Each structure stands twice: as C-alpha cells, then as structure tokens.
Amino acid sequence: MIAHDIPPMDLAGARLYKEKLDRAAQEALVVALRDVVSVAPFFHPETRWGKKMSVRMTSAGRLGWVSDRRGYRYEPHHPTGAEWPAIPDAVLDVWRDVAGTERLPDCCLINYYGDGARMGLHQDRDEGDFSFPVVSISLGDDALFRVGGIERQGPTQSAWLGSGDVLVLDGPSRLAYHGIDRLRFGSSDLLRDHGRINLTLRVVDVPPARETGA
Ligand code: MD3
Ligand code: FE
C-alpha cells in the first residue's frame, strides 16, 4: 500500500514523503529485489583512484551505474557481462506515483549500506537531461542524509531517512550536493542482516529528437 494522505516535507527544495511505503509494501520490494540481486549480484565498486567504496551496488533497468578505475559511467551490462534485470513493477509503481512524468526511469541503482558505510557529498550529473526528477526509496536502517545547494561549499541540511521514506529531487534540488553521513546500524528489522538499501531511479538518456518534416 502506498499512503496518499500525508503531504511531503520540503528538504532544501526536495520533497520528502515520510513513511510513504508501509511495512507490507517494503517487504514486497525486498522480495522483488532478491530476484534482481540473484541475477545481478552486489559488487564493491572502486573509485577511479582504486579505493573501494564502502557502499555495495548493483542496478536494474536498461542501464546500470558502474564505477572503476576507468571512471564513473552508465553501462548496459553488469561487470559479469550479463544484461541488467528489468526494474521490478513494484518499484516502477512508486515512480509513477510521485515522479509526475510519463517517462519511465532507465536505471534503478541499488545501493547497500552495511555497518559503517557512507557516501560522501556529491552531485548526480551524469545523466542526459536534468529536467527529469530523481526518486530515492529507503529500505532498512535509518540513515543520516545531508543535502545542500548546487555549490559544494554552501550550507547543508540534514535529515534522517527511514525505511519506506521516498525522496523526490526535481527542479533546483536535482543538482544539489548530497550524501549519506552515517547509519543507525540495526535500527530496522526489515533486512535479515540489517543495513540499508537505497533505490535511486533516474532517467539517464533522452530519446534523440526526431527530424521534423521538410
Ligand atoms: C539529491 N545515493 O546513489 S539517495 C547516489 O542514500 C546517492 O544511497 C544516496 O546519492 C543513498 O547517487 C542518496 C537520495 C538522493 C538521490 C539522488 C539525488 C538525493 C539526491 C540527486 C540530487 C540531489
Ligand atoms: Fe547521488
């Protein structure tokens, strides 16, 4: 079930829907994600300087997010060479509910945070068109999220993201600096071994403009 009655909170221009997904909806997502991860297992990405990131990742959709010594980019294949699995319908339902566009996402990045994992302040700017929103779904342990403006040095706001929370980044917030400072490891019993899963849904490519007559 997706709750419709609670209006979102404003978080530096982003819309935060607290507890958007109830426990049954969260469990249904976890079940669907188990199938994704059995085809496209989590891997431990490296930065372009060869340092392992603390977050483990995989993706679903036409394109997946990959990071290694060659840099950060979207790829049509998992590091094993297999195609990424399709984005589960239950995940697309959340997008349809909050994204406000007919366009469906190309990529569902799946981030897993174990004890001590974090993600430094960064912008998401490797997509073709920033006019589409980014939608983030949190599952499992609480995480301290930080979001600022479009300049790295600017002031930031922090908020705890809990299981079932949905965040929509559009308008100016689409290019805001953001990161995850820390987890309250073990705060949720949704995932068997605790930790946190974040789903980030993005439109990556825009279909090429069609020739107009002549
Ligand atoms: C704000 N992930 O994968 S999700 C990422 O919780 C990423 O795993 C974090 O940042 C996580 O790139 C944060 C919330 C989020 C996602 C995309 C954003 C916040 C954003 C794009 C623009 C501004
Ligand atoms: Fe990001």
GROMACS .gro file of C-alpha atoms and ligand atoms in nm:
model
  238
    1MET     CA    1   0.000   0.000   0.000
    2ILE     CA    2   0.113   0.349  -0.083
    3ALA     CA    3  -0.009   0.619   0.157
    4HIS     CA    4  -0.162   0.919  -0.018
    5ASP     CA    5  -0.281   1.140   0.264
    6ILE     CA    6   0.046   1.274   0.406
    7PRO     CA    7   0.190   1.574   0.219
    8PRO     CA    8   0.567   1.578   0.162
    9MET     CA    9   0.811   1.778   0.373
   10ASP     CA   10   1.039   2.028   0.200
   11LEU     CA   11   1.408   1.944   0.235
   12ALA     CA   12   1.624   2.205   0.059
   13GLY     CA   13   1.376   2.204  -0.231
   14ALA     CA   14   1.343   1.824  -0.242
   15ARG     CA   15   1.017   1.652  -0.143
   16LEU     CA   16   1.045   1.400   0.138
   17TYR     CA   17   0.749   1.164   0.179
   18LYS     CA   18   0.796   1.014   0.526
   19GLU     CA   19   0.674   0.653   0.558
   20LYS     CA   20   0.531   0.660   0.207
   21LEU     CA   21   0.554   0.280   0.190
   22ASP     CA   22   0.400   0.073   0.467
   23ARG     CA   23   0.565  -0.242   0.601
   24ALA     CA   24   0.388  -0.474   0.353
   25ALA     CA   25   0.496  -0.258   0.057
   26GLN     CA   26   0.854  -0.250   0.189
   27GLU     CA   27   0.858  -0.629   0.224
   28ALA     CA   28   0.722  -0.667  -0.130
   29LEU     CA   29   1.008  -0.452  -0.260
   30VAL     CA   30   1.264  -0.660  -0.071
   31VAL     CA   31   1.120  -0.979  -0.223
   32ALA     CA   32   1.138  -0.829  -0.574
   33LEU     CA   33   1.494  -0.708  -0.512
   34ARG     CA   34   1.608  -1.055  -0.408
   35ASP     CA   35   1.532  -1.171  -0.764
   36VAL     CA   36   1.725  -0.876  -0.909
   37VAL     CA   37   2.027  -0.942  -0.688
   38SER     CA   38   2.029  -1.315  -0.771
   39VAL     CA   39   2.081  -1.220  -1.140
   40ALA     CA   40   2.292  -0.909  -1.080
   41PRO     CA   41   2.484  -0.957  -0.753
   42PHE     CA   42   2.607  -0.665  -0.545
   43PHE     CA   43   2.964  -0.564  -0.622
   44HIS     CA   44   3.206  -0.341  -0.438
   45PRO     CA   45   3.281  -0.050  -0.673
   46GLU     CA   46   3.621   0.115  -0.680
   47THR     CA   47   3.678   0.483  -0.725
   48ARG     CA   48   3.893   0.592  -1.017
   49TRP     CA   49   4.181   0.606  -0.768
   50GLY     CA   50   4.142   0.236  -0.691
   51LYS     CA   51   3.987   0.283  -0.347
   52LYS     CA   52   3.697   0.051  -0.260
   53MET     CA   53   3.376   0.236  -0.182
   54SER     CA   54   3.206   0.138   0.145
   55VAL     CA   55   2.868   0.105  -0.029
   56ARG     CA   56   2.797  -0.207  -0.239
   57MET     CA   57   2.599  -0.158  -0.560
   58THR     CA   58   2.406  -0.318  -0.838
   59SER     CA   59   2.139  -0.197  -1.081
   60ALA     CA   60   1.823  -0.286  -1.267
   61GLY     CA   61   1.699  -0.137  -1.591
   62ARG     CA   62   1.830  -0.064  -1.939
   63LEU     CA   63   2.142   0.099  -1.795
   64GLY     CA   64   2.331   0.042  -1.472
   65TRP     CA   65   2.576   0.252  -1.280
   66VAL     CA   66   2.936   0.130  -1.277
   67SER     CA   67   3.246   0.275  -1.113
   68ASP     CA   68   3.602   0.150  -1.154
   69ARG     CA   69   3.948   0.283  -1.243
   70ARG     CA   70   3.811   0.390  -1.582
   71GLY     CA   71   3.573   0.625  -1.404
   72TYR     CA   72   3.204   0.652  -1.331
   73ARG     CA   73   2.953   0.580  -1.605
   74TYR     CA   74   2.631   0.409  -1.710
   75GLU     CA   75   2.673   0.072  -1.881
   76PRO     CA   76   2.423  -0.169  -2.043
   77HIS     CA   77   2.588  -0.467  -1.865
   78HIS     CA   78   2.674  -0.583  -1.513
   79PRO     CA   79   3.052  -0.628  -1.455
   80THR     CA   80   2.998  -1.004  -1.521
   81GLY     CA   81   2.882  -0.917  -1.874
   82ALA     CA   82   2.515  -1.004  -1.821
   83GLU     CA   83   2.236  -0.760  -1.901
   84TRP     CA   84   2.084  -0.585  -1.601
   85PRO     CA   85   1.749  -0.732  -1.493
   86ALA     CA   86   1.432  -0.530  -1.552
   87ILE     CA   87   1.321  -0.278  -1.292
   88PRO     CA   88   1.054  -0.456  -1.081
   89ASP     CA   89   0.697  -0.335  -1.129
   90ALA     CA   90   0.657  -0.262  -0.759
   91VAL     CA   91   0.949  -0.016  -0.790
   92LEU     CA   92   0.805   0.145  -1.105
   93ASP     CA   93   0.474   0.192  -0.920
   94VAL     CA   94   0.649   0.423  -0.674
   95TRP     CA   95   0.797   0.624  -0.963
   96ARG     CA   96   0.455   0.650  -1.133
   97ASP     CA   97   0.305   0.772  -0.808
   98VAL     CA   98   0.549   1.056  -0.735
   99ALA     CA   99   0.762   1.143  -1.041
  100GLY     CA  100   0.500   1.344  -1.230
  101THR     CA  101   0.614   1.233  -1.577
  102GLU     CA  102   0.503   0.970  -1.826
  103ARG     CA  103   0.867   0.884  -1.892
  104LEU     CA  104   0.985   0.576  -1.701
  105PRO     CA  105   1.333   0.556  -1.548
  106ASP     CA  106   1.622   0.390  -1.737
  107CYS     CA  107   1.814   0.297  -1.424
  108CYS     CA  108   1.737   0.175  -1.076
  109LEU     CA  109   2.062   0.194  -0.882
  110ILE     CA  110   2.056  -0.032  -0.577
  111ASN     CA  111   2.295   0.076  -0.301
  112TYR     CA  112   2.358  -0.146   0.004
  113TYR     CA  113   2.497   0.014   0.319
  114GLY     CA  114   2.643  -0.220   0.579
  115ASP     CA  115   2.774  -0.116   0.921
  116GLY     CA  116   2.996   0.191   0.881
  117ALA     CA  117   2.917   0.253   0.513
  118ARG     CA  118   2.874   0.612   0.400
  119MET     CA  119   2.861   0.819   0.083
  120GLY     CA  120   3.049   1.146   0.053
  121LEU     CA  121   2.892   1.470  -0.068
  122HIS     CA  122   2.849   1.466  -0.448
  123GLN     CA  123   2.621   1.573  -0.732
  124ASP     CA  124   2.437   1.337  -0.970
  125ARG     CA  125   2.522   1.486  -1.307
  126ASP     CA  126   2.599   1.203  -1.548
  127GLU     CA  127   2.251   1.192  -1.696
  128GLY     CA  128   2.138   1.345  -2.025
  129ASP     CA  129   1.856   1.566  -1.906
  130PHE     CA  130   1.828   1.717  -1.558
  131SER     CA  131   1.465   1.820  -1.614
  132PHE     CA  132   1.354   1.469  -1.515
  133PRO     CA  133   1.329   1.403  -1.142
  134VAL     CA  134   1.535   1.155  -0.941
  135VAL     CA  135   1.338   0.936  -0.699
  136SER     CA  136   1.501   0.768  -0.399
  137ILE     CA  137   1.346   0.491  -0.186
  138SER     CA  138   1.495   0.399   0.153
  139LEU     CA  139   1.463   0.049   0.300
  140GLY     CA  140   1.602  -0.085   0.627
  141ASP     CA  141   1.816   0.103   0.876
  142ASP     CA  142   1.788   0.478   0.933
  143ALA     CA  143   2.047   0.691   0.752
  144LEU     CA  144   2.157   1.048   0.812
  145PHE     CA  145   2.114   1.222   0.476
  146ARG     CA  146   2.271   1.558   0.401
  147VAL     CA  147   2.168   1.792   0.122
  148GLY     CA  148   2.298   2.136   0.024
  149GLY     CA  149   2.279   2.358  -0.279
  150ILE     CA  150   2.443   2.346  -0.619
  151GLU     CA  151   2.776   2.459  -0.479
  152ARG     CA  152   2.988   2.224  -0.270
  153GLN     CA  153   3.083   2.491  -0.015
  154GLY     CA  154   2.727   2.604   0.060
  155PRO     CA  155   2.519   2.537   0.372
  156THR     CA  156   2.359   2.194   0.412
  157GLN     CA  157   2.055   2.049   0.588
  158SER     CA  158   2.041   1.705   0.744
  159ALA     CA  159   1.752   1.463   0.790
  160TRP     CA  160   1.716   1.100   0.891
  161LEU     CA  161   1.581   0.878   0.614
  162GLY     CA  162   1.386   0.581   0.748
  163SER     CA  163   1.250   0.265   0.593
  164GLY     CA  164   0.968   0.342   0.349
  165ASP     CA  165   1.063   0.706   0.304
  166VAL     CA  166   1.058   0.835  -0.055
  167LEU     CA  167   1.253   1.140  -0.168
  168VAL     CA  168   1.186   1.325  -0.496
  169LEU     CA  169   1.454   1.554  -0.634
  170ASP     CA  170   1.338   1.786  -0.906
  171GLY     CA  171   1.372   2.148  -1.003
  172PRO     CA  172   1.681   2.311  -0.850
  173SER     CA  173   1.726   2.023  -0.600
  174ARG     CA  174   1.803   1.788  -0.892
  175LEU     CA  175   2.162   1.916  -0.896
  176ALA     CA  176   2.204   1.965  -0.522
  177TYR     CA  177   2.509   1.824  -0.342
  178HIS     CA  178   2.408   1.533  -0.120
  179GLY     CA  179   2.544   1.236   0.070
  180ILE     CA  180   2.493   0.986   0.350
  181ASP     CA  181   2.694   1.066   0.665
  182ARG     CA  182   2.614   0.757   0.871
  183LEU     CA  183   2.371   0.479   0.953
  184ARG     CA  184   2.194   0.377   1.272
  185PHE     CA  185   2.303   0.021   1.207
  186GLY     CA  186   2.050  -0.230   1.337
  187SER     CA  187   1.768   0.024   1.379
  188SER     CA  188   1.535  -0.169   1.143
  189ASP     CA  189   1.448  -0.537   1.120
  190LEU     CA  190   1.332  -0.519   0.756
  191LEU     CA  191   1.652  -0.672   0.617
  192ARG     CA  192   1.765  -1.001   0.767
  193ASP     CA  193   2.121  -0.889   0.838
  194HIS     CA  194   2.032  -0.523   0.896
  195GLY     CA  195   2.187  -0.245   0.692
  196ARG     CA  196   2.018  -0.018   0.443
  197ILE     CA  197   1.915  -0.041   0.080
  198ASN     CA  198   1.859   0.274  -0.122
  199LEU     CA  199   1.696   0.262  -0.464
  200THR     CA  200   1.771   0.558  -0.689
  201LEU     CA  201   1.556   0.586  -1.001
  202ARG     CA  202   1.685   0.801  -1.284
  203VAL     CA  203   1.614   0.886  -1.646
  204VAL     CA  204   1.959   0.858  -1.799
  205ASP     CA  205   1.913   0.912  -2.173
  206VAL     CA  206   1.668   1.119  -2.363
  207PRO     CA  207   1.544   0.973  -2.693
  208PRO     CA  208   1.705   1.158  -2.985
  209ALA     CA  209   1.496   1.444  -3.123
  210ARG     CA  210   1.304   1.337  -3.433
  211GLU     CA  211   1.356   1.512  -3.763
  212THR     CA  212   1.067   1.750  -3.819
  213GLY     CA  213   0.948   1.720  -4.180
  214ALA     CA  214   1.086   1.932  -4.467
  215MD3     C1  215   1.978   1.471  -0.412
  215MD3     N1  216   2.257   0.779  -0.300
  215MD3     O1  217   2.344   0.684  -0.538
  215MD3     S1  218   1.971   0.884  -0.216
  215MD3     C2  219   2.351   0.807  -0.520
  215MD3     O2  220   2.109   0.704   0.003
  215MD3     C3  221   2.310   0.862  -0.389
  215MD3     O3  222   2.221   0.586  -0.137
  215MD3     C4  223   2.226   0.817  -0.165
  215MD3     O4  224   2.327   0.976  -0.368
  215MD3     C5  225   2.181   0.694  -0.095
  215MD3     O5  226   2.388   0.887  -0.606
  215MD3     C6  227   2.128   0.926  -0.155
  215MD3     C7  228   1.896   1.038  -0.222
  215MD3     C8  229   1.933   1.118  -0.339
  215MD3     C9  230   1.948   1.063  -0.463
  215MD3    C10  231   1.975   1.143  -0.571
  215MD3    C11  232   1.985   1.280  -0.555
  215MD3    C12  233   1.945   1.252  -0.321
  215MD3    C13  234   1.970   1.335  -0.429
  215MD3    C14  235   2.006   1.366  -0.665
  215MD3    C15  236   2.012   1.503  -0.646
  215MD3    C16  237   2.000   1.554  -0.520
  216FE      FE  238   2.373   1.080  -0.550
   0.00000   0.00000   0.00000
